[in-house]
Amino acid sequence: MPVYIRKNVNFTPPSIDNFPLEDDEDYITDPDQLLDRLPQPYRMIDKVLSQWYDEVWQIIEKRENERLEESRRIRAPQYECSAQMESQGRACCVCDSVDGRYIFIGQPRGLSAVDVQTQEKVASWEEESVDIHYVKAYLIGVQVYLVVTIDDMGFARLLIFGGDKFYFVKILNEFQEGGTKLIISKCEASRNGDYLGAMFENPETAEVWLEVYKLPRDAWLNELESVLTKKEEKSEEDQGTDTQAPTDQEAPTPQNEVEPPPAATQEESTGGEKHTPKLSPTSVVMKLKPPPSMSELRQKGNPASSIHSACQKVDSGEVIGTGVNHILTPNHKDMRKEVFAHLHDNLMEYLPKEEEAEPLEDVNFHFMTAGRLVPTGLEQQSQIEEEDDMKRLPTTIAVWWKGSTHVVHYSLLKQHKDFDVKPDLVWPYLSPVTSSAISDDTSLLAVGFENGNIIIWDRYLGIQRGIVNIMDRVKIVQLTFLDPNICPQNLDDYQPYRTKTSTYLLALCDNGALYIMMSGPGLELDPICITPPVESEDDIFTMVQPIPGMHDLLITVLKSGKVQIRDTLQGTVLCEPVLPKSHELMTPWDPVVAVGAMGQVLFLKGNNKDYGEEEGGDQSESAGALFMYQMKLFPTLDSYMSRRRDKVSQTVHAKIENRIEALMKERIAQQGLRKHRMQERWGNMKEEIWSILQYKDMAEKKADNRPEIHYKRVRNLSQ
């Protein structure tokens, strides 16, 4: 067949730039692509199985690495309990006395005091339908204690324990017929029991306020002493009458028959309220309300009745305030709100919804003695120079509310009206306050914030010791001042007496990390991490407390229920007190733990794992037990138990007499080196005299070699 070929047509080869690129999925570059791709749905099944296999393999590798790390980790020794107090199986809370002689146990239907050394019940106070959930003891005299309790219904009671007996004082929020039932959620006293603060809550109106009471501590001690002396005299008289009674009768008669004690004596032995001696009443010092929130400030107007009275309440603008004292009345603000809603009716639905009602606030407060930050009380120089802490009275209370950004100081020596209290000192901050701590003698105050900062104030000198940032975006949960006897005290080179005391501050963060820092003269606040942040939620600390009398040891409780004893400065776990296998720690998030005998005995409350509440109805003694541990028998703590700890005062008041005495002692102590210094000085004097003579000869030679200039010639030249 004919073929038609076009003439004058040149062949053009393809350009190199137009070559197709290599395909990434080419089977030559990837050997896995030698096989054809699976069709659906097998391709999806293969993809799911491959992903599942990779995830399982990662889990296996993670578990294997954790198992290897756990096997290589050095485990702390575990010690079992020395004794089991089954009679205290219903304990709801435990606290130790300040001197370590007793422990006070809160139970259903009352309170009991147990001797730490013998583990025997010394006294008890019983009342029906009272379940004690909080107990705290304060030493107010020689073996006389103020016991503060809060039951499950929110009633706070004050009791005094002395002479192996409880004495009921009062109920702070006693319910009266026709009145409103008030609840107390927090109740704490000053160190020596001179003042007491209680947080009241009104469930009906959701109002919260703080009441501060003045406790007549000295009057209580005198009244109890008179009661005890009367009882001793009465017992001596009864013994005298018993010795004079006839004993030669053959048969007992109703007159000499042994009769049971009267009802009054039985009630006194159990701590009844009817036969308690009448003690001096307490007095209210002040009532404080929480500061208004930002939403309340925006909605609140000036409640003044007229414009003239509103102008009188307006601040001058010289200080930082809360913004409440302005000239805008509530009616004016309501009218502006209605006008705004009318003009923007079509856009009102897009506005953010109003915030829900916030929960009841929490308050934190500290009772403090006289210092130079607040001048109240400084006119009593004896209170500043007093070395006995029992004789130093609190003069100031520092208060901060949950979520607030300032710490407020109020004077306790001024007369205040209800809810009309003006602060003496206000510390405003940029970040909300989350924690605070005060030293034993109230000379140091530390404040922790939500942004991870910590500020330490020296109240005695009225200066700020420093600011430190632990970690960004980490909340400071707890602060604790440690005893200065575990901290090295460095003296300055130019003076032989101390001007300040160095001490350690322990800080706990919300990520589970523990930090320790030293605060002292000329020292920077460098935080040292002794426990890194935790990865597992079970390893979070629910309790971090220094052991009384031995602050170089910490007792910590984890959320998993483990109880550990750590070295304070290094953070290493020294040992773990463990419960029997049949028991577990009661409420690890709020454990029942107490240390008595100044760090010698440890008490833990454990619940029986096999106990069922439906079997017995009410909680019985078989539900748990109080376990006792003799920490002095732990081998890993032998070096700590035998360590000597001298008392170091945190407040240093260097009087002129003490300074002169210290300088004279230093001068006398250096007299032995004076002879050696004099001999060394006489030996160096020859060389010094020779160098002086040489310098003199050289000066004379230079003077002789200097050319002479006649006075007349110099005068002519000058003219």
XYZ file of C-alpha atoms in Angstrom:
719
model
C 0.000 0.000 0.000
C 1.331 3.449 -0.554
C 3.060 5.323 2.205
C 3.024 9.108 2.258
C 6.096 10.728 3.688
C 6.171 14.424 4.357
C 9.116 16.258 2.934
C 11.438 18.776 4.597
C 10.652 17.559 8.125
C 13.607 17.565 10.572
C 13.711 15.229 13.624
C 14.219 17.130 16.902
C 15.508 15.061 19.862
C 13.745 15.539 23.211
C 15.233 18.084 25.609
C 17.141 16.877 28.625
C 15.041 19.122 30.885
C 11.860 17.401 29.798
C 12.925 13.962 31.046
C 10.380 12.652 33.590
C 11.532 12.592 37.223
C 12.084 9.322 39.042
C 9.101 8.096 40.936
C 9.590 7.765 44.700
C 7.453 4.662 44.676
C 9.547 2.950 42.016
C 10.342 -0.630 42.923
C 14.013 -0.047 42.005
C 14.563 2.528 44.744
C 12.451 0.788 47.421
C 12.761 -3.023 47.691
C 9.491 -3.167 49.612
C 7.705 -2.060 46.435
C 8.733 -5.189 44.531
C 5.420 -6.686 45.604
C 2.205 -5.285 44.314
C 0.061 -3.230 46.685
C -2.765 -5.058 48.377
C -6.242 -4.229 47.282
C -8.860 -2.915 49.666
C -9.910 -3.863 52.329
C -6.751 -5.940 52.879
C -4.563 -2.882 52.545
C -6.371 -1.196 55.479
C -6.149 -4.352 57.577
C -2.410 -4.553 56.941
C -1.961 -0.902 57.900
C -3.904 -1.325 61.165
C -1.967 -4.458 62.107
C 1.376 -2.769 61.409
C 0.444 0.248 63.551
C -0.809 -1.999 66.347
C 2.413 -4.004 66.221
C 4.552 -0.844 66.513
C 2.556 0.440 69.492
C 2.764 -2.900 71.287
C 6.499 -3.034 70.688
C 6.947 0.441 72.183
C 4.987 -0.591 75.281
C 7.124 -3.698 75.642
C 10.338 -1.672 75.368
C 9.081 0.873 77.943
C 8.150 -1.840 80.440
C 11.451 -3.590 79.918
C 13.400 -0.392 80.546
C 11.352 0.329 83.684
C 11.995 -3.198 84.924
C 15.734 -2.797 84.375
C 15.769 0.579 86.150
C 13.795 -0.848 89.054
C 16.187 -3.799 89.385
C 19.223 -1.489 89.386
C 17.712 0.896 91.919
C 18.925 0.637 95.496
C 15.881 -0.124 97.630
C 15.513 1.476 101.024
C 15.210 -0.950 103.963
C 11.706 -1.577 105.250
C 10.892 -1.843 108.952
C 7.794 -3.300 110.553
C 5.862 -1.895 113.471
C 6.939 -2.488 117.057
C 3.469 -2.527 118.621
C -0.152 -2.439 117.534
C -2.716 -0.397 119.433
C -5.968 -2.114 118.500
C -7.905 -0.193 121.144
C -7.316 2.971 119.086
C -8.561 1.434 115.846
C -11.277 4.058 115.441
C -8.830 6.973 115.446
C -9.783 9.654 112.928
C -6.908 12.071 113.603
C -3.734 12.142 115.684
C -1.450 14.937 116.857
C 1.486 15.085 119.203
C 2.059 17.400 122.129
C 4.761 19.987 121.607
C 7.071 18.481 124.228
C 6.547 14.913 122.932
C 5.044 13.472 126.132
C 1.575 12.614 124.825
C -0.364 12.095 121.645
C -3.964 13.244 121.346
C -6.274 10.960 119.369
C -9.566 12.129 117.911
C -12.182 9.387 117.837
C -15.906 8.980 117.377
C -17.582 10.171 120.581
C -14.627 11.965 122.061
C -10.938 12.560 122.510
C -8.222 10.666 124.360
C -4.661 11.323 125.522
C -2.087 8.506 125.349
C 1.343 8.419 126.962
C 3.981 7.999 124.263
C 6.383 5.867 126.277
C 3.899 3.404 127.793
C 1.162 3.601 125.100
C -1.464 3.714 127.858
C -4.524 5.934 127.886
C -4.055 8.730 130.405
C -7.365 10.567 130.090
C -10.364 10.819 127.804
C -13.125 13.274 127.027
C -16.354 11.762 125.718
C -19.544 13.191 124.291
C -22.301 11.579 122.272
C -22.602 12.237 118.526
C -19.205 13.954 118.330
C -16.801 12.644 115.688
C -13.468 14.481 115.980
C -11.820 14.961 112.571
C -9.188 17.581 113.461
C -7.079 18.021 116.580
C -4.147 20.311 117.351
C -2.313 20.848 120.658
C -0.401 23.910 121.929
C 1.826 24.113 125.004
C 0.568 26.969 127.223
C 2.261 26.034 130.504
C 4.321 23.392 132.248
C 2.667 20.175 131.018
C -0.531 22.123 130.319
C -1.869 22.006 126.770
C -4.557 23.818 124.821
C -6.339 21.326 122.548
C -8.319 22.616 119.550
C -10.730 20.186 117.874
C -13.198 20.283 114.949
C -15.826 17.571 114.527
C -17.569 16.275 111.416
C -20.437 18.767 111.856
C -18.084 21.773 111.782
C -18.172 22.622 115.528
C -14.893 23.819 117.037
C -14.162 23.106 120.699
C -11.468 24.304 123.055
C -10.186 22.007 125.782
C -7.332 22.185 128.257
C -5.346 19.109 129.223
C -3.414 19.232 132.475
C -2.918 17.023 135.485
C -3.920 13.932 133.439
C -7.396 15.350 132.838
C -9.353 17.207 130.162
C -11.152 20.459 130.998
C -13.778 21.686 128.582
C -13.617 25.433 127.792
C -16.205 26.337 125.154
C -17.677 25.768 121.684
C -16.761 28.643 119.398
C -19.767 28.307 117.075
C -22.364 26.931 119.483
C -25.780 26.641 117.816
C -28.627 28.580 119.392
C -32.302 28.038 118.781
C -33.677 30.392 116.193
C -30.219 31.298 114.946
C -28.164 30.348 111.920
C -25.926 27.318 112.032
C -22.332 28.343 111.374
C -19.501 26.016 110.370
C -15.823 26.339 111.253
C -13.469 24.838 108.664
C -10.142 26.059 110.093
C -9.090 26.851 113.645
C -5.504 27.592 114.672
C -3.887 29.285 117.644
C -0.630 31.095 118.198
C 2.386 29.141 119.332
C 1.861 29.846 123.048
C -1.932 29.936 122.967
C -2.405 33.679 123.452
C -4.544 34.224 120.345
C -6.750 32.024 118.199
C -8.166 32.411 114.687
C -11.214 30.596 113.310
C -12.681 30.658 109.804
C -16.491 30.795 109.868
C -18.781 29.751 107.026
C -22.486 30.436 106.609
C -23.893 27.676 104.366
C -27.110 29.586 103.699
C -25.540 32.783 102.380
C -22.124 31.336 101.359
C -20.401 34.032 103.410
C -16.942 33.520 104.883
C -15.070 35.515 107.497
C -12.200 35.182 109.966
C -12.591 35.812 113.693
C -9.610 36.388 115.980
C -9.940 35.677 119.721
C -7.838 36.725 122.691
C -7.348 33.746 125.022
C -6.761 34.401 128.747
C -3.871 31.965 128.994
C -2.449 33.234 132.300
C -5.884 33.300 133.928
C -6.563 29.733 132.819
C -3.284 28.536 134.302
C -4.035 30.197 137.650
C -7.576 28.801 137.745
C -6.426 25.276 136.944
C -3.692 25.490 139.543
C -6.216 26.449 142.204
C -8.499 23.566 141.161
C -5.647 21.065 141.379
C -4.542 22.314 144.793
C -8.111 21.990 146.129
C -8.312 18.422 144.840
C -5.014 17.542 146.495
C -6.166 18.976 149.821
C -9.448 17.113 149.537
C -7.718 13.828 148.759
C -5.428 14.273 151.794
C -8.474 14.861 154.027
C -10.183 11.750 152.631
C -7.103 9.681 153.363
C -7.043 10.998 156.930
C -10.696 10.049 157.515
C -10.113 6.578 156.051
C -7.319 5.865 158.509
C -9.593 6.835 161.461
C -12.483 4.579 160.328
C -13.187 1.415 162.494
C -11.833 -1.829 161.105
C -12.773 -4.381 163.880
C -16.385 -4.927 162.745
C -17.195 -8.455 161.738
C -19.883 -7.833 159.110
C -20.075 -4.921 156.725
C -22.806 -2.420 157.349
C -24.264 0.188 155.030
C -22.148 2.800 156.799
C -18.740 1.185 156.165
C -19.653 -0.656 152.985
C -17.576 0.243 149.943
C -19.854 2.391 147.816
C -19.413 3.212 144.141
C -18.203 6.703 143.309
C -20.895 9.301 142.808
C -22.116 10.259 139.364
C -20.231 13.530 139.441
C -16.897 11.742 139.859
C -17.644 9.424 136.964
C -18.501 12.311 134.707
C -15.325 14.112 135.706
C -13.239 11.060 134.858
C -14.653 11.041 131.358
C -14.313 14.753 130.926
C -17.946 15.756 131.225
C -18.877 19.383 130.786
C -21.157 19.654 133.817
C -18.457 19.499 136.472
C -15.731 21.359 134.620
C -14.497 24.384 136.607
C -15.651 27.708 135.264
C -12.837 29.273 133.264
C -12.383 32.830 132.101
C -14.169 33.611 128.820
C -12.475 34.474 125.549
C -12.871 37.827 123.812
C -13.195 38.658 120.107
C -10.440 40.950 118.840
C -11.486 41.423 115.217
C -13.545 40.019 112.342
C -12.143 40.035 108.814
C -13.982 39.494 105.543
C -12.275 38.264 102.350
C -11.375 40.942 99.800
C -13.854 41.365 96.920
C -13.080 39.605 93.667
C -12.616 41.407 90.359
C -16.130 40.483 89.192
C -17.594 41.934 92.395
C -15.575 45.117 91.979
C -16.937 45.593 88.478
C -20.531 45.161 89.636
C -20.330 46.928 92.967
C -21.122 50.617 93.279
C -20.646 53.169 95.987
C -23.379 52.556 98.604
C -23.360 56.180 99.751
C -26.748 57.850 100.137
C -25.711 61.153 98.550
C -23.079 62.496 96.201
C -21.488 64.518 99.000
C -20.906 61.422 101.147
C -19.673 59.494 98.088
C -17.078 62.179 97.355
C -15.789 61.950 100.905
C -15.061 58.243 100.505
C -13.157 58.616 97.241
C -9.451 57.845 97.536
C -6.929 60.563 96.819
C -5.072 58.263 94.435
C -1.787 58.325 96.333
C -1.831 54.625 97.250
C -2.794 51.406 95.499
C -6.337 50.409 96.445
C -9.009 47.901 95.473
C -11.056 50.313 93.360
C -14.144 50.178 95.574
C -14.149 53.806 96.743
C -15.412 55.637 93.648
C -18.244 58.022 92.909
C -20.342 55.648 90.748
C -23.507 54.605 92.591
C -25.246 51.213 92.116
C -28.238 52.877 90.396
C -25.947 54.603 87.920
C -24.151 51.341 87.082
C -27.483 49.511 86.637
C -28.739 52.250 84.323
C -25.584 52.102 82.223
C -25.944 48.339 82.010
C -29.550 48.614 80.770
C -28.578 51.217 78.163
C -25.766 49.008 76.913
C -28.095 46.003 76.653
C -30.674 48.086 74.733
C -28.162 49.445 72.216
C -26.494 46.069 71.589
C -29.498 43.794 71.866
C -28.539 41.808 68.766
C -25.027 41.164 70.076
C -25.783 40.289 73.676
C -26.007 36.579 72.942
C -22.370 36.550 71.825
C -21.052 37.908 75.112
C -19.257 35.420 77.380
C -21.434 33.881 80.001
C -21.155 35.016 83.586
C -18.788 33.057 85.760
C -20.272 30.531 88.099
C -20.244 31.129 91.818
C -16.777 30.532 93.188
C -16.365 28.057 96.053
C -15.888 29.286 99.589
C -12.522 30.942 100.078
C -9.756 29.597 102.264
C -7.758 31.807 104.600
C -4.238 31.511 105.922
C -2.889 33.533 108.830
C 0.146 33.761 111.091
C 0.455 35.285 114.563
C 3.696 37.252 114.888
C 5.572 39.037 117.646
C 6.833 42.622 117.524
C 9.094 43.538 114.635
C 10.292 46.548 112.694
C 7.967 46.014 109.737
C 4.909 46.883 111.835
C 5.811 49.388 114.583
C 3.027 48.216 116.903
C 4.554 46.762 120.061
C 8.035 48.220 119.602
C 7.452 50.593 122.495
C 7.797 47.539 124.782
C 11.513 46.960 124.521
C 11.276 44.008 126.898
C 9.192 42.110 124.359
C 11.889 42.539 121.718
C 14.822 41.556 123.927
C 12.985 38.705 125.658
C 14.783 35.409 125.066
C 12.016 33.194 126.464
C 9.489 32.549 123.684
C 6.747 31.786 126.228
C 6.876 35.404 127.464
C 6.781 37.053 124.038
C 3.212 37.968 123.077
C 1.989 38.239 119.475
C 1.296 41.795 118.339
C 0.469 41.322 114.643
C -1.458 38.891 112.455
C -0.621 38.409 108.747
C -3.586 37.279 106.626
C -3.944 36.245 102.984
C -6.920 34.669 101.262
C -6.908 32.003 98.582
C -6.502 33.590 95.160
C -5.541 37.008 96.552
C -2.456 38.902 95.419
C -1.577 40.647 98.665
C -0.663 39.902 102.281
C -2.279 42.141 104.893
C -0.952 42.819 108.414
C -3.291 43.802 111.256
C -2.385 44.946 114.744
C -3.710 42.838 117.635
C -3.221 45.606 120.200
C -5.710 48.062 118.702
C -9.429 48.198 119.347
C -11.422 47.148 116.278
C -15.095 47.069 115.440
C -16.745 44.123 113.719
C -15.710 43.980 110.053
C -14.336 47.543 110.268
C -10.634 46.828 110.538
C -8.003 48.940 108.822
C -4.733 47.176 108.004
C -1.413 48.430 109.298
C 0.607 47.098 106.369
C -0.295 45.753 102.899
C 2.093 43.874 100.597
C 0.719 43.852 97.005
C 2.142 41.351 94.528
C 1.696 40.579 90.837
C 1.058 36.854 91.253
C -1.502 35.154 93.529
C -0.180 33.917 96.861
C -0.259 30.122 97.188
C 1.716 29.375 100.375
C 3.448 30.986 103.323
C 5.536 29.990 106.314
C 6.902 31.607 109.437
C 9.808 30.620 111.659
C 9.313 29.431 115.225
C 10.178 32.801 116.722
C 8.250 34.648 113.944
C 11.355 36.603 112.916
C 11.315 35.256 109.331
C 8.356 35.175 106.951
C 8.383 33.428 103.553
C 5.706 33.867 100.863
C 5.314 31.579 97.828
C 3.490 32.497 94.622
C 1.770 30.868 91.703
C 4.544 31.853 89.259
C 7.222 29.968 91.218
C 8.730 32.931 93.106
C 9.544 32.990 96.831
C 10.141 36.110 98.955
C 11.771 35.968 102.391
C 11.311 38.840 104.839
C 13.337 39.480 107.982
C 10.667 40.914 110.280
C 13.017 41.510 113.166
C 15.275 43.841 111.182
C 12.506 45.055 108.870
C 14.322 44.174 105.632
C 13.880 41.762 102.757
C 16.383 38.910 102.671
C 15.871 38.039 99.032
C 13.730 36.811 96.138
C 14.271 33.532 94.322
C 12.566 31.867 91.375
C 12.288 28.114 91.759
C 10.945 27.320 88.299
C 8.739 29.053 85.753
C 5.076 28.024 85.584
C 5.356 25.974 88.792
C 3.187 26.673 91.823
C 4.707 26.730 95.307
C 2.487 24.437 97.379
C 4.220 24.351 100.778
C 6.976 26.246 102.589
C 8.664 25.166 105.831
C 11.439 26.789 107.863
C 13.837 24.241 109.314
C 15.642 24.399 112.632
C 18.813 26.513 112.317
C 20.837 23.960 114.308
C 21.261 21.873 111.106
C 22.559 24.907 109.178
C 26.209 26.078 109.394
C 26.494 29.445 111.140
C 29.293 31.522 109.612
C 30.651 34.467 111.606
C 31.875 37.620 109.915
C 35.618 38.246 109.841
C 35.493 41.667 111.459
C 33.264 40.907 114.478
C 33.270 37.960 116.887
C 29.469 37.915 117.432
C 26.533 36.955 115.244
C 24.259 39.561 113.704
C 21.991 37.179 111.768
C 21.177 33.484 111.835
C 21.373 31.233 108.796
C 18.560 28.776 108.253
C 17.159 26.434 105.609
C 13.836 26.879 103.807
C 12.097 23.823 102.360
C 9.820 24.352 99.330
C 7.404 21.852 97.753
C 6.114 22.473 94.203
C 2.945 21.189 92.575
C 4.983 18.979 90.217
C 6.297 16.972 93.189
C 9.772 18.551 93.294
C 11.414 19.425 96.620
C 13.844 22.321 96.891
C 15.965 23.568 99.765
C 17.686 26.938 100.046
C 19.842 28.635 102.665
C 18.972 32.084 103.949
C 21.675 33.887 105.865
C 23.910 36.977 106.049
C 25.694 37.615 102.772
C 24.253 34.507 101.108
C 22.303 34.277 97.876
C 19.122 32.222 97.759
C 20.290 29.432 95.463
C 17.638 26.667 95.396
C 18.953 23.110 95.429
C 16.692 20.361 94.077
C 16.762 17.398 96.458
C 13.868 15.524 94.797
C 13.201 15.882 91.038
C 9.691 16.305 89.588
C 7.685 13.101 89.613
C 6.424 11.395 86.463
C 3.753 9.180 87.984
C 0.778 10.544 89.887
C 1.237 7.897 92.589
C 4.615 9.418 93.511
C 3.187 12.847 94.384
C 3.777 13.926 97.982
C 0.643 14.250 100.094
C 2.585 15.026 103.274
C 6.045 16.517 103.830
C 6.859 17.221 107.478
C 10.147 17.598 109.369
C 10.465 15.267 112.340
C 10.158 17.278 115.585
C 13.508 17.663 117.309
C 15.382 16.295 114.258
C 14.823 18.588 111.301
C 17.567 16.869 109.336
C 15.007 14.071 108.787
C 11.792 14.328 106.768
C 8.759 12.081 106.906
C 6.969 11.953 103.551
C 3.817 10.170 102.439
C 3.151 9.380 98.783
C -0.228 9.218 97.103
C 0.310 5.487 96.593
C 0.349 5.000 100.390
C 4.102 4.638 100.969
C 5.616 6.225 104.074
C 9.265 7.244 103.741
C 11.890 8.831 105.971
C 14.325 10.990 103.987
C 17.469 12.963 104.571
C 16.492 16.633 104.507
C 19.630 18.011 102.881
C 20.126 15.258 100.299
C 16.605 13.959 99.718
C 17.630 10.296 99.788
C 15.204 7.728 101.174
C 16.711 6.215 104.334
C 13.969 3.725 105.256
C 10.288 2.906 104.813
C 8.009 2.004 107.738
C 5.566 -0.573 106.371
C 2.228 -1.774 107.690
C 1.294 -5.437 108.011
C 0.101 -7.075 104.809
C -3.436 -7.217 106.153
C -3.607 -3.408 106.515
C -3.184 -0.349 104.329
C -2.581 3.311 105.145
C -5.750 5.204 105.973
C -6.552 7.955 103.413
C -3.106 8.469 101.814
C -4.257 11.880 100.501
C -4.822 12.942 104.143
C -2.862 10.437 106.249
C -3.133 9.997 110.004
C 0.521 10.301 111.040
C 2.126 11.614 114.233
C 5.628 11.624 115.717
C 6.079 11.593 119.501
C 8.912 11.676 122.031
C 10.770 14.294 119.961
C 11.305 12.052 116.963
C 11.684 8.723 118.771
C 8.272 7.127 118.108
C 6.161 7.111 114.934
C 2.410 6.448 114.838
C 0.518 5.381 111.693
C -3.185 4.624 111.284
C -3.953 1.636 109.063
C -7.243 0.136 107.909
C -7.960 -3.562 107.567
C -8.178 -4.568 103.895
C -10.623 -7.416 104.538
C -13.001 -5.343 106.649
C -16.422 -4.608 105.154
C -18.475 -1.746 106.462
C -21.711 -3.449 105.529
C -21.024 -6.212 108.008
C -20.685 -4.124 111.128
C -22.658 -1.007 110.310
C -20.763 1.628 112.307
C -17.015 1.635 112.192
C -15.713 -0.693 114.884
C -12.254 -1.225 116.319
C -11.674 -4.189 114.001
C -11.737 -1.806 111.015
C -8.162 -0.688 111.703
C -5.459 -0.091 114.262
C -2.876 2.475 115.303
C 0.631 1.136 114.671
C 3.692 2.292 116.610
C 7.299 2.302 115.337
C 10.373 2.774 117.515
C 12.502 4.867 115.156
C 15.449 4.775 117.535
C 15.723 1.058 116.690
C 16.057 1.665 112.936
C 19.703 0.889 111.998
C 19.765 3.410 109.143
C 18.908 6.224 111.579
C 21.593 5.502 114.191
C 23.863 8.331 113.018
C 20.970 10.799 113.135
C 19.788 9.702 116.574
C 23.254 10.095 118.103
C 23.909 13.464 116.474
C 24.291 16.431 118.798
C 22.015 19.382 118.098
C 22.679 22.595 119.987
C 19.938 25.160 120.327
C 20.405 28.102 117.966
C 18.225 31.166 118.320
C 16.926 32.597 115.062
C 16.579 36.077 116.537
C 19.939 37.701 117.295
C 19.711 40.764 119.535
C 23.287 41.939 120.010
C 23.272 44.350 122.948
C 26.151 46.708 123.626
C 27.130 44.687 126.706
C 27.239 41.475 124.683
C 29.312 43.084 121.961
C 31.867 44.430 124.440
C 32.042 41.066 126.196
C 32.596 39.274 122.884
C 35.346 41.694 121.884
C 37.083 41.336 125.271
C 36.945 37.543 125.076
C 38.489 37.674 121.622
C 41.218 40.012 122.903
C 42.024 37.736 125.844
C 42.045 34.656 123.632
C 44.599 36.294 121.338
C 47.055 37.145 124.163
C 48.894 33.859 123.628
C 49.840 34.928 120.111
C 51.035 38.350 121.199
C 54.569 37.206 122.197
C 55.076 35.512 118.852
C 53.909 38.631 117.024
C 56.250 40.865 119.076
C 59.282 38.679 118.297
C 58.405 38.652 114.631
C 58.007 42.410 114.730
C 61.440 42.956 116.353
C 63.020 40.676 113.761
C 61.517 42.661 110.898
C 62.444 45.992 112.503
C 66.186 45.570 111.672
C 65.459 45.182 107.997
C 63.103 48.148 108.075
C 65.690 50.361 109.839
C 68.380 49.320 107.344
C 66.097 50.144 104.415
C 65.293 53.523 105.981
C 69.003 54.352 106.433
C 69.725 53.336 102.847
C 66.962 55.565 101.591
C 68.370 58.442 103.695
C 71.896 57.991 102.287
C 70.584 57.933 98.739
C 68.630 61.127 99.394
C 71.789 62.878 100.739
C 73.834 61.798 97.717
C 71.193 63.141 95.339
C 71.167 66.429 97.258
C 75.013 66.736 97.009
C 75.045 66.032 93.259
C 72.358 68.638 92.531
C 73.872 71.771 90.766
C 73.959 75.040 92.757
C 72.010 77.993 91.406
C 72.751 81.449 92.808
C 69.867 83.506 93.992
C 70.889 86.650 92.156
C 71.158 84.873 88.827
C 67.681 83.402 89.290
C 66.351 86.876 90.115
C 67.883 88.418 87.009
C 66.479 85.693 84.838
C 63.039 86.215 86.289
C 63.193 89.941 85.498
